Coordinates of C-alpha atoms in Angstrom, one line a residue:
M1 CA 67.1 -24.2 -25.0
P2 CA 63.3 -23.4 -25.6
T3 CA 61.7 -25.1 -28.6
L4 CA 59.2 -23.4 -30.9
S5 CA 55.6 -24.6 -31.0
L6 CA 53.9 -25.7 -34.2
S7 CA 52.0 -22.3 -34.3
S8 CA 55.3 -20.4 -34.0
W9 CA 56.9 -22.5 -36.8
L10 CA 53.8 -21.8 -39.1
K11 CA 54.0 -18.0 -38.3
N12 CA 57.7 -18.0 -39.0
L13 CA 57.1 -19.9 -42.3
F14 CA 54.5 -17.3 -43.3
W15 CA 56.7 -14.4 -42.6
I16 CA 59.8 -15.8 -44.4
T17 CA 57.7 -16.8 -47.5
F18 CA 55.7 -13.5 -47.6
I19 CA 58.8 -11.3 -47.2
L20 CA 60.8 -13.2 -49.8
F21 CA 57.9 -13.2 -52.3
G22 CA 57.2 -9.5 -51.6
L23 CA 60.8 -8.4 -52.2
W24 CA 61.0 -10.4 -55.4
A25 CA 57.6 -9.1 -56.6
A26 CA 58.5 -5.4 -55.7
L27 CA 61.6 -5.6 -57.9
D28 CA 59.8 -7.6 -60.7
V29 CA 56.7 -5.4 -60.9
G30 CA 58.2 -2.8 -63.2
I31 CA 57.6 1.0 -63.1
G32 CA 54.1 2.6 -62.7
W33 CA 52.6 5.7 -64.3
D34 CA 53.2 8.1 -61.3
E35 CA 56.6 7.1 -60.1
Q36 CA 58.8 9.3 -62.4
Y37 CA 56.5 12.3 -61.7
E38 CA 56.6 11.8 -57.9
L39 CA 60.4 11.7 -58.1
N40 CA 60.3 15.0 -60.1
V41 CA 58.1 16.6 -57.4
Y42 CA 60.5 15.6 -54.7
L43 CA 63.5 16.9 -56.6
L44 CA 61.5 20.2 -57.2
N45 CA 61.1 20.6 -53.4
S46 CA 64.6 19.5 -52.5
N47 CA 66.2 21.8 -55.1
A48 CA 64.1 24.7 -53.8
V49 CA 65.4 24.1 -50.3
K50 CA 69.0 23.7 -51.4
G51 CA 68.7 27.0 -53.3
L52 CA 67.3 28.8 -50.2
L53 CA 70.2 27.5 -48.1
H54 CA 72.6 29.1 -50.6
G55 CA 70.6 32.4 -50.9
D56 CA 69.2 31.6 -54.3
M57 CA 65.4 32.1 -54.8
S58 CA 65.1 30.9 -58.4
N59 CA 64.3 27.2 -57.6
Y60 CA 61.9 28.2 -54.9
N61 CA 60.1 30.5 -57.3
I62 CA 59.8 27.5 -59.7
L63 CA 58.2 25.5 -56.9
L64 CA 55.8 28.4 -56.2
S65 CA 54.6 28.3 -59.8
H66 CA 54.4 24.6 -60.2
Q67 CA 51.0 23.1 -60.9
D68 CA 51.4 20.4 -58.2
R69 CA 53.3 22.4 -55.6
Y70 CA 50.9 21.1 -52.9
Y71 CA 51.9 17.4 -53.4
G72 CA 53.3 16.0 -50.2
I73 CA 56.8 14.6 -50.0
G74 CA 56.7 13.2 -46.4
F75 CA 57.6 9.7 -47.5
H76 CA 59.8 10.6 -50.5
A77 CA 62.6 11.7 -48.3
V78 CA 62.6 8.2 -46.8
T79 CA 62.8 6.5 -50.1
H80 CA 65.4 8.9 -51.4
A81 CA 67.7 8.0 -48.5
F82 CA 67.1 4.3 -49.1
V83 CA 68.1 4.7 -52.8
F84 CA 71.3 6.5 -51.7
L85 CA 72.1 3.7 -49.3
A86 CA 71.3 0.9 -51.9
S87 CA 73.5 2.6 -54.5
Y88 CA 76.3 2.9 -51.9
I89 CA 76.3 -0.9 -51.1
G90 CA 76.2 -1.7 -54.9
F91 CA 72.5 -2.8 -55.3
N92 CA 72.0 -2.5 -59.0
P93 CA 68.8 -4.1 -60.5
D94 CA 68.9 -4.9 -64.2
L95 CA 66.9 -2.2 -65.9
F96 CA 67.8 -0.2 -69.0
T97 CA 68.0 3.3 -67.5
I98 CA 69.5 4.8 -64.4
L99 CA 66.1 6.4 -63.7
G100 CA 64.5 3.0 -63.8
K101 CA 66.9 1.7 -61.3
Q102 CA 66.2 4.6 -58.9
L103 CA 62.5 4.1 -59.2
L104 CA 62.6 0.4 -58.8
V105 CA 64.7 0.4 -55.6
K106 CA 62.1 2.7 -54.0
H107 CA 59.6 -0.2 -54.1
I108 CA 61.5 -1.9 -51.2
P109 CA 60.7 0.7 -48.4
I110 CA 57.2 0.9 -49.8
F111 CA 56.7 -2.8 -49.3
F112 CA 58.2 -2.8 -45.8
T113 CA 55.8 0.1 -44.9
F114 CA 53.0 -2.3 -45.9
I115 CA 54.4 -5.0 -43.7
L116 CA 54.4 -2.5 -40.8
S117 CA 50.8 -1.7 -41.7
G118 CA 49.9 -5.4 -41.2
V119 CA 51.6 -5.4 -37.8
L120 CA 49.5 -2.4 -36.8
V121 CA 46.3 -4.2 -38.0
N122 CA 47.4 -7.2 -35.9
R123 CA 47.8 -4.9 -32.8
I124 CA 44.4 -3.2 -33.3
L125 CA 42.6 -6.5 -33.8
F126 CA 44.3 -7.9 -30.6
F127 CA 43.3 -4.7 -28.8
I128 CA 39.7 -5.3 -29.8
T129 CA 39.4 -9.1 -29.6
N130 CA 42.1 -10.1 -27.1
N131 CA 42.6 -13.2 -29.3
R132 CA 46.0 -14.0 -30.7
L133 CA 44.7 -16.5 -33.3
I134 CA 42.2 -14.1 -34.8
S135 CA 44.7 -11.2 -34.7
F136 CA 47.3 -13.2 -36.6
L137 CA 44.9 -14.7 -39.1
G138 CA 43.7 -11.1 -39.7
L139 CA 47.2 -9.9 -40.2
M140 CA 47.8 -12.8 -42.7
A141 CA 44.6 -12.1 -44.7
F142 CA 45.3 -8.4 -44.7
L143 CA 48.8 -8.7 -46.1
L144 CA 47.7 -11.3 -48.7
W145 CA 44.7 -9.2 -49.8
P146 CA 45.8 -8.8 -53.5
Y147 CA 44.3 -5.3 -53.9
L148 CA 46.4 -3.8 -51.1
L149 CA 49.5 -6.1 -51.8
G150 CA 49.5 -4.9 -55.4
H151 CA 49.7 -1.3 -54.3
S152 CA 52.4 -2.1 -51.8
L153 CA 54.8 -3.2 -54.5
M154 CA 55.1 0.3 -56.1
N155 CA 52.6 2.9 -54.9
I156 CA 54.7 5.5 -53.2
K157 CA 51.8 7.7 -52.0
D158 CA 48.8 5.7 -51.0
I159 CA 50.5 2.8 -49.1
P160 CA 52.7 5.1 -46.9
F161 CA 49.6 7.2 -46.3
L162 CA 47.7 4.1 -45.3
F163 CA 50.5 3.2 -42.9
A164 CA 50.6 6.6 -41.3
W165 CA 46.8 6.6 -40.9
L166 CA 47.0 3.3 -39.1
L167 CA 49.8 4.6 -37.0
C168 CA 47.7 7.5 -35.8
T169 CA 44.7 5.1 -35.2
C170 CA 46.8 2.7 -33.2
Q171 CA 48.2 5.6 -31.1
L172 CA 44.6 6.9 -30.6
L173 CA 43.5 3.5 -29.3
L174 CA 46.5 3.4 -26.9
I175 CA 45.4 6.8 -25.5
F176 CA 41.9 5.6 -25.1
E177 CA 42.8 2.4 -23.4
R178 CA 45.6 3.5 -21.1
N179 CA 44.5 7.1 -20.3
L180 CA 40.8 7.0 -20.1
V181 CA 40.2 3.5 -18.8
V182 CA 43.4 3.7 -16.6
T183 CA 44.0 7.4 -15.9
N184 CA 47.7 8.3 -16.1
P185 CA 48.2 12.0 -16.9
K186 CA 51.9 11.8 -17.6
N187 CA 51.5 8.9 -20.0
F188 CA 48.6 10.6 -21.5
R189 CA 50.6 13.8 -22.3
R190 CA 53.4 11.7 -23.9
K191 CA 51.0 9.8 -26.1
I192 CA 49.3 13.0 -27.2
L193 CA 52.7 14.4 -28.2
I194 CA 53.4 11.3 -30.3
L195 CA 50.0 11.5 -31.9
G196 CA 50.8 15.1 -32.9
I197 CA 54.0 13.9 -34.6
C198 CA 52.3 11.0 -36.4
S199 CA 49.4 13.3 -37.5
G200 CA 51.8 15.9 -38.9
W201 CA 53.7 13.3 -40.9
L202 CA 50.4 11.9 -42.3
L203 CA 49.6 15.3 -43.8
T204 CA 53.1 15.7 -45.3
I205 CA 52.4 12.5 -47.3
R206 CA 49.0 13.8 -48.6
I207 CA 47.3 17.0 -47.5
S208 CA 44.1 14.9 -47.4
G209 CA 45.4 13.6 -44.1
I210 CA 43.4 16.5 -42.6
L211 CA 40.5 13.9 -42.8
I212 CA 42.1 12.2 -39.8
F213 CA 40.4 14.8 -37.6
I214 CA 37.1 13.2 -38.5
E215 CA 38.3 10.0 -36.8
Y216 CA 39.6 12.1 -33.9
A217 CA 36.2 13.7 -33.6
V218 CA 34.4 10.3 -33.6
F219 CA 36.7 9.0 -30.9
G220 CA 36.5 12.3 -29.0
L221 CA 32.7 11.8 -28.8
L222 CA 33.3 8.3 -27.7
A223 CA 35.6 9.5 -24.9
F224 CA 33.1 12.2 -23.9
I225 CA 30.4 9.6 -23.5
Y226 CA 32.7 7.4 -21.5
L227 CA 33.7 10.2 -19.2
G228 CA 30.1 11.1 -18.7
R229 CA 29.2 7.5 -17.8
K230 CA 32.0 7.4 -15.3
K231 CA 31.3 11.0 -14.0
S232 CA 35.0 11.9 -14.7
F233 CA 34.6 15.3 -16.2
Q234 CA 37.0 16.7 -13.6
Y235 CA 39.9 15.6 -15.9
L236 CA 38.6 18.1 -18.6
S237 CA 39.7 21.3 -16.9
I238 CA 40.5 24.4 -19.1
R239 CA 44.2 24.1 -18.2
S240 CA 44.4 20.4 -19.1
L241 CA 42.6 21.0 -22.4
L242 CA 45.0 23.8 -23.3
T243 CA 48.0 21.7 -22.3
T244 CA 46.8 18.8 -24.4
S245 CA 46.1 21.0 -27.4
L246 CA 49.6 22.5 -27.3
L247 CA 51.2 19.1 -26.9
F248 CA 49.4 18.0 -30.1
L249 CA 49.5 21.1 -32.2
L250 CA 53.1 22.2 -31.7
P251 CA 54.7 19.0 -33.2
F252 CA 51.8 18.7 -35.7
F253 CA 52.4 22.1 -37.3
S254 CA 56.2 21.9 -36.9
I255 CA 56.5 18.7 -39.0
I256 CA 54.1 20.1 -41.6
F257 CA 56.1 23.3 -41.9
V258 CA 59.4 21.6 -42.2
L259 CA 58.4 19.0 -44.8
Y260 CA 56.2 21.4 -46.9
P261 CA 58.5 24.1 -48.2
I262 CA 55.6 25.6 -50.1
F263 CA 54.2 26.9 -46.8
W264 CA 57.4 28.8 -45.9
H265 CA 56.6 32.0 -47.9
N266 CA 53.0 32.1 -46.6
P267 CA 51.4 29.8 -44.0
I268 CA 47.9 30.5 -45.5
E269 CA 49.0 28.1 -48.3
F270 CA 48.0 25.3 -45.9
L271 CA 44.4 26.2 -46.5
N272 CA 45.0 26.7 -50.2
A273 CA 46.5 23.2 -50.4
I274 CA 43.5 21.6 -48.8
F275 CA 41.1 23.3 -51.2
Y276 CA 43.2 22.7 -54.3
Q277 CA 43.9 19.0 -53.7
S278 CA 40.3 18.3 -52.9
H279 CA 39.1 19.9 -56.1
N280 CA 42.0 19.1 -58.4
P281 CA 41.3 20.7 -61.8
I282 CA 42.7 17.8 -63.7
Q283 CA 40.0 16.1 -65.7
M284 CA 40.1 12.3 -65.2
D285 CA 37.7 9.4 -65.8
T286 CA 37.5 5.8 -64.7
L287 CA 35.9 2.8 -66.4
T288 CA 33.3 1.7 -63.9
G289 CA 30.9 -1.2 -64.7
G290 CA 31.1 -0.5 -68.4
N291 CA 30.7 3.2 -68.1
I292 CA 33.3 5.9 -68.3
I293 CA 32.6 8.0 -65.1
S294 CA 34.3 11.5 -64.7
N295 CA 36.0 12.3 -61.5
R296 CA 33.4 15.1 -60.9
D297 CA 30.2 13.1 -61.4
F298 CA 28.1 10.4 -59.8
L299 CA 30.4 10.2 -56.8
L300 CA 28.0 8.2 -54.6
K301 CA 27.3 5.6 -57.3
Y302 CA 31.1 5.5 -58.1
I303 CA 32.1 4.8 -54.5
L304 CA 29.4 2.2 -53.8
I305 CA 30.2 0.3 -57.0
W306 CA 34.0 0.2 -56.4
L307 CA 33.5 -0.8 -52.8
G308 CA 31.2 -3.6 -54.0
V309 CA 33.9 -5.0 -56.3
K310 CA 37.1 -4.4 -54.3
L311 CA 36.0 -5.5 -50.9
P312 CA 36.4 -9.3 -50.5
L313 CA 33.4 -11.4 -49.5
V314 CA 34.7 -11.9 -45.9
I315 CA 34.7 -8.1 -45.4
L316 CA 31.3 -7.6 -47.0
L317 CA 29.8 -10.3 -44.7
G318 CA 31.5 -8.9 -41.6
L319 CA 30.2 -5.4 -42.4
A320 CA 26.7 -6.7 -42.8
L321 CA 26.8 -7.8 -39.2
T322 CA 27.1 -4.2 -37.9
P323 CA 23.5 -4.0 -36.8
L324 CA 24.1 -7.1 -34.6
L325 CA 27.1 -5.2 -33.1
L326 CA 24.8 -2.3 -32.3
Y327 CA 22.3 -4.6 -30.6
K328 CA 25.1 -6.1 -28.5
L329 CA 26.5 -2.7 -27.6
I330 CA 23.1 -1.6 -26.3
K331 CA 22.9 -4.7 -24.0
S332 CA 26.5 -4.4 -22.6
A333 CA 27.3 -0.6 -22.8
D334 CA 28.6 -0.4 -19.3
S335 CA 30.9 -3.4 -19.4
Q336 CA 34.5 -3.8 -20.6
L337 CA 33.2 -5.7 -23.6
G338 CA 30.8 -2.9 -24.3
I339 CA 33.8 -0.5 -24.6
R340 CA 35.3 -2.8 -27.2
F341 CA 32.0 -2.7 -29.1
E342 CA 32.1 1.1 -29.0
I343 CA 35.6 1.1 -30.5
V344 CA 34.5 -1.1 -33.4
L345 CA 31.5 1.2 -33.9
A346 CA 33.8 4.2 -33.9
L347 CA 36.1 2.6 -36.5
F348 CA 33.0 1.9 -38.6
I349 CA 31.6 5.4 -38.3
T350 CA 35.0 6.9 -39.3
P351 CA 35.2 5.7 -43.0
V352 CA 31.4 6.1 -43.4
S353 CA 31.7 9.7 -42.2
I354 CA 34.7 10.4 -44.4
L355 CA 32.9 9.0 -47.5
V356 CA 29.8 11.0 -46.8
F357 CA 31.9 14.1 -46.4
L358 CA 33.7 13.5 -49.7
I359 CA 30.4 13.0 -51.5
V360 CA 28.8 16.1 -50.0
S361 CA 32.0 18.2 -50.7
R362 CA 32.1 16.8 -54.3
V363 CA 35.7 15.9 -54.0
H364 CA 37.3 14.6 -57.2
L365 CA 38.3 10.9 -57.1
Y366 CA 39.7 8.8 -60.0
N367 CA 41.6 5.6 -60.5
E368 CA 38.8 3.8 -58.6
L369 CA 39.4 4.2 -54.8
R370 CA 43.2 4.4 -54.6
H371 CA 43.0 7.9 -53.1
V372 CA 40.9 6.6 -50.2
L373 CA 42.9 3.4 -49.8
F374 CA 43.4 4.2 -46.1
I375 CA 39.7 3.4 -45.3
F376 CA 40.2 -0.3 -46.4
P377 CA 42.1 -1.3 -43.3
L378 CA 39.5 0.3 -41.1
L379 CA 36.7 -1.6 -42.9
F380 CA 38.7 -4.8 -42.7
I381 CA 39.2 -4.4 -38.9
V382 CA 35.5 -3.7 -38.3
A383 CA 34.4 -6.7 -40.4
I384 CA 36.8 -9.2 -38.7
S385 CA 35.8 -7.9 -35.3
N386 CA 32.1 -8.3 -36.1
L387 CA 32.7 -11.8 -37.3
F388 CA 34.7 -12.6 -34.1
F389 CA 32.0 -11.3 -31.8
T390 CA 29.4 -13.3 -33.8
S391 CA 31.3 -16.6 -34.0
K392 CA 35.0 -17.3 -33.4
K393 CA 34.8 -20.5 -35.4
L394 CA 33.2 -18.8 -38.3
S395 CA 35.7 -16.0 -38.3
V396 CA 38.6 -18.5 -38.2
A397 CA 37.1 -20.5 -41.1
L398 CA 36.4 -17.4 -43.3
L399 CA 39.9 -15.8 -42.7
G400 CA 41.6 -19.1 -43.5
M401 CA 39.7 -19.7 -46.7
S402 CA 40.1 -16.0 -47.7
S403 CA 43.8 -16.2 -47.2
I404 CA 44.1 -19.2 -49.4
I405 CA 42.1 -17.5 -52.2
F406 CA 44.1 -14.4 -51.8
A407 CA 47.4 -16.2 -52.0
V408 CA 46.4 -18.0 -55.2
D409 CA 45.2 -14.7 -56.7
D410 CA 48.5 -13.1 -55.8
L411 CA 50.4 -15.7 -57.8
K412 CA 48.0 -15.7 -60.8
L413 CA 47.6 -11.9 -61.1
H414 CA 51.3 -10.8 -60.6
P415 CA 52.3 -8.1 -61.2
Y416 CA 48.7 -6.8 -61.4
Q417 CA 47.5 -7.8 -58.0
Y418 CA 45.8 -4.4 -57.5
T419 CA 43.4 -5.2 -60.3
Y420 CA 41.8 -7.8 -57.9
L421 CA 38.0 -8.2 -58.0
N422 CA 36.2 -10.0 -55.3
E423 CA 34.7 -13.5 -55.2
V424 CA 31.3 -12.3 -56.4
I425 CA 32.0 -10.0 -59.3
R426 CA 34.7 -12.3 -60.8
F427 CA 32.1 -14.8 -61.9
S428 CA 30.2 -12.2 -64.0
P429 CA 31.1 -10.9 -67.4
V430 CA 30.8 -7.4 -65.9
S431 CA 34.2 -8.1 -64.4
E432 CA 35.7 -7.2 -67.8
Q433 CA 34.1 -3.7 -67.7
F434 CA 36.2 -2.2 -64.9
E435 CA 39.3 -0.1 -64.9
K436 CA 42.3 -2.4 -64.5
D437 CA 45.9 -1.4 -65.2
Y438 CA 45.6 2.3 -64.3
F439 CA 49.3 2.3 -63.2
A440 CA 50.3 1.1 -66.7
L441 CA 52.5 -1.6 -65.4
S442 CA 51.7 -3.5 -68.6
A443 CA 53.7 -0.9 -70.6
G444 CA 56.9 -2.1 -69.0
K445 CA 55.9 -5.7 -69.2
S446 CA 55.1 -5.4 -72.9
A447 CA 58.4 -3.6 -73.5
S448 CA 60.2 -6.4 -71.7
W449 CA 58.4 -9.0 -73.8
L450 CA 59.4 -7.2 -77.0
N451 CA 63.0 -7.0 -75.9
D452 CA 63.1 -10.8 -75.7
Q453 CA 61.8 -11.3 -79.2
S454 CA 64.5 -11.9 -81.8
N455 CA 62.4 -11.9 -85.0
I456 CA 60.4 -8.7 -84.6
K457 CA 61.7 -5.7 -86.6
T458 CA 59.9 -2.3 -86.8
D459 CA 60.7 1.2 -88.0
C460 CA 59.1 2.8 -84.9
I461 CA 57.0 2.1 -81.8
Y462 CA 54.1 4.3 -80.6
A463 CA 53.2 3.9 -77.0
S464 CA 51.1 5.6 -74.3
P465 CA 52.2 6.3 -71.6
I466 CA 55.5 6.8 -73.4
H467 CA 57.5 7.8 -70.3
V468 CA 56.8 4.3 -68.7
W469 CA 57.5 2.6 -72.0
L470 CA 60.9 4.3 -72.4
I471 CA 62.2 3.2 -69.0
Q472 CA 62.2 -0.5 -70.0
I473 CA 62.4 -0.7 -73.8
D474 CA 65.8 -1.7 -75.2
R475 CA 66.6 1.5 -77.1
A476 CA 69.6 -0.1 -78.8
K477 CA 67.3 -2.6 -80.4
F478 CA 64.4 -0.3 -80.9
P479 CA 65.7 3.3 -81.3
C480 CA 62.5 4.9 -82.5
N481 CA 59.9 5.3 -79.7
Q482 CA 57.3 8.0 -79.7
G483 CA 54.1 8.9 -77.9
Y484 CA 50.8 7.7 -79.3
P485 CA 49.4 10.4 -81.6
G486 CA 46.0 8.9 -82.2
Q487 CA 44.5 9.3 -85.7
D488 CA 47.8 10.8 -87.0
L489 CA 49.0 7.3 -87.4
N490 CA 46.9 7.1 -90.5
K491 CA 49.4 9.4 -92.1
E492 CA 52.3 6.9 -91.5
K493 CA 53.1 4.7 -94.5
I494 CA 55.6 2.5 -92.8
P495 CA 55.2 -0.6 -90.6
F496 CA 55.2 0.2 -86.9
L497 CA 54.2 -1.2 -83.5
L498 CA 51.6 0.3 -81.2
Y499 CA 51.1 -0.2 -77.5
G500 CA 47.7 0.7 -75.9
Q501 CA 45.9 -0.1 -72.6
V502 CA 42.5 -1.8 -72.8
R503 CA 39.7 0.2 -71.3
K504 CA 36.6 -1.4 -72.8
Q505 CA 35.6 -5.0 -73.4
D506 CA 35.9 -4.7 -77.1
G507 CA 39.6 -3.9 -76.7
F508 CA 41.8 -1.2 -78.4
I509 CA 42.2 -1.5 -82.2
P510 CA 42.9 1.9 -83.7
L511 CA 43.5 0.9 -87.3
P512 CA 42.3 -1.8 -89.7
A513 CA 45.9 -2.5 -90.7
C514 CA 46.8 -3.6 -87.2
Y515 CA 46.7 -7.0 -85.6
V516 CA 47.4 -8.1 -82.0
L517 CA 51.0 -9.1 -81.5
H518 CA 51.0 -9.5 -77.7
T519 CA 48.3 -9.2 -75.0
E520 CA 48.9 -8.8 -71.3
T521 CA 46.1 -10.8 -69.6
R522 CA 45.5 -12.3 -66.2
Q523 CA 42.8 -14.6 -64.8
L524 CA 41.4 -14.6 -61.3
F525 CA 41.2 -17.8 -59.3
L526 CA 38.1 -19.8 -60.1
S527 CA 37.0 -17.3 -62.8
D528 CA 36.3 -18.0 -66.5
Y529 CA 36.9 -14.4 -67.5
K530 CA 40.3 -12.9 -68.4
L531 CA 41.3 -9.5 -67.4
Q532 CA 42.9 -7.7 -70.4
M533 CA 45.5 -5.1 -69.4
S534 CA 46.9 -4.0 -72.8
H535 CA 47.6 -4.9 -76.4
L536 CA 50.8 -4.6 -78.4
F537 CA 49.9 -4.3 -82.1
A538 CA 51.8 -4.8 -85.3
C539 CA 50.6 -2.3 -87.9
D540 CA 51.4 -1.9 -91.6
P541 CA 49.3 0.8 -93.4
T542 CA 50.9 -0.1 -96.7
K543 CA 48.9 -3.4 -96.7
K544 CA 45.2 -3.3 -97.2

């Protein structure tokens, strides 16, 4: 019977520990701001389809008139099936509402999607470096990166979208490796077909998946240069191009059409969806370096600042080595190593091109960079590859140290891992002047804290967001719960409680008659500054 090596034991230990922690964390994290709304969007689409199958247009007409009719549901169907299965086997987490239980169970498939994203990062790193140690250390650091791990515990849109993007990227690299370097037309056609399926699914999660064609264009240019070097343009006949296009476009549009019911009445809605979602009319703003920045203004400054505080030091150092990569590429362009350098360069050009396109197009971004979360794995892969090609020992040391820091941060920040700030900004008081708990997880955590208190009585609780608060507050103990009406509270002449998120360093104190009852805070590893998520106030306007 074969025995496992020390490295295999360590890998198995990591996987067991990470998966167990992740499953616990995903069920402990609570409910975020968007989750109930995303469920409603899915039900709106599924009810429209059910109505059409029974010859009833009423629910479909409701979908046509809905403000967010262009929201994708490509991953919602997966989570809905999982919720059904979990309820069938009797899985019943202890929350106060049936809705809360449904939303919480959906965190499990989201988390496993993130694990699969790590596996794809591992494959891409091995494809580039041909080094198993670097690939696994990269996988480990990627999965432990608190910013992404925090999203993977509950973000039903951006993490599945990130996974689908990596799936397309990995398939693209397989095509490049096995069908351009080693020409195999039959294998090439099959992989183009799979790429069309993956690309279609990507757009059904978010219509912004159309940006994947920027990556395809970058790699297409890379393939064109390669074929020119090898004088292999005979493979680019009109017939082969048409066949390849059909093999990609047929499954691509078929999947989009099936999973986007809004397109059934008019296919031109596909273009409307792209325009509407890129210029969403909703007015939002984000606390960025002490300033409230609108989702329509200062996009270049906004993106650069958030990249500077969310990218870990190991990635910033790796990206800084890109000029050295270019120098090595020029020296070894015709070699097999040169091809790997070209792939890394293409992976670097892709997110840069996407960000430039978003800035020029004045696309509306908010909640820092969660809507372009898919570029972070690409930047991670580029940075680790650059470090590896510069010094294997340095890359091993930096990945090891980063993984340790990430793991400690994960424990100290839970359940707010996504509020992570890098190893530079966390030592500055500026760290307190950035948006933190934009998913409002602290609403549920504050409600749970209040449920456990036996000596607190109140006539009513005012909270925002009230829909998150209501999911986890014990309504038998606290029957009066209302949305926060701002200055209207001055009219109340009874003691009440008030929950509010912290957006500025000076906190959130709406009335002189209020004092802080409970604060949700976390502290990053090695940092002296506390990140304040929210306050729960006790208020009594009858007392001066």
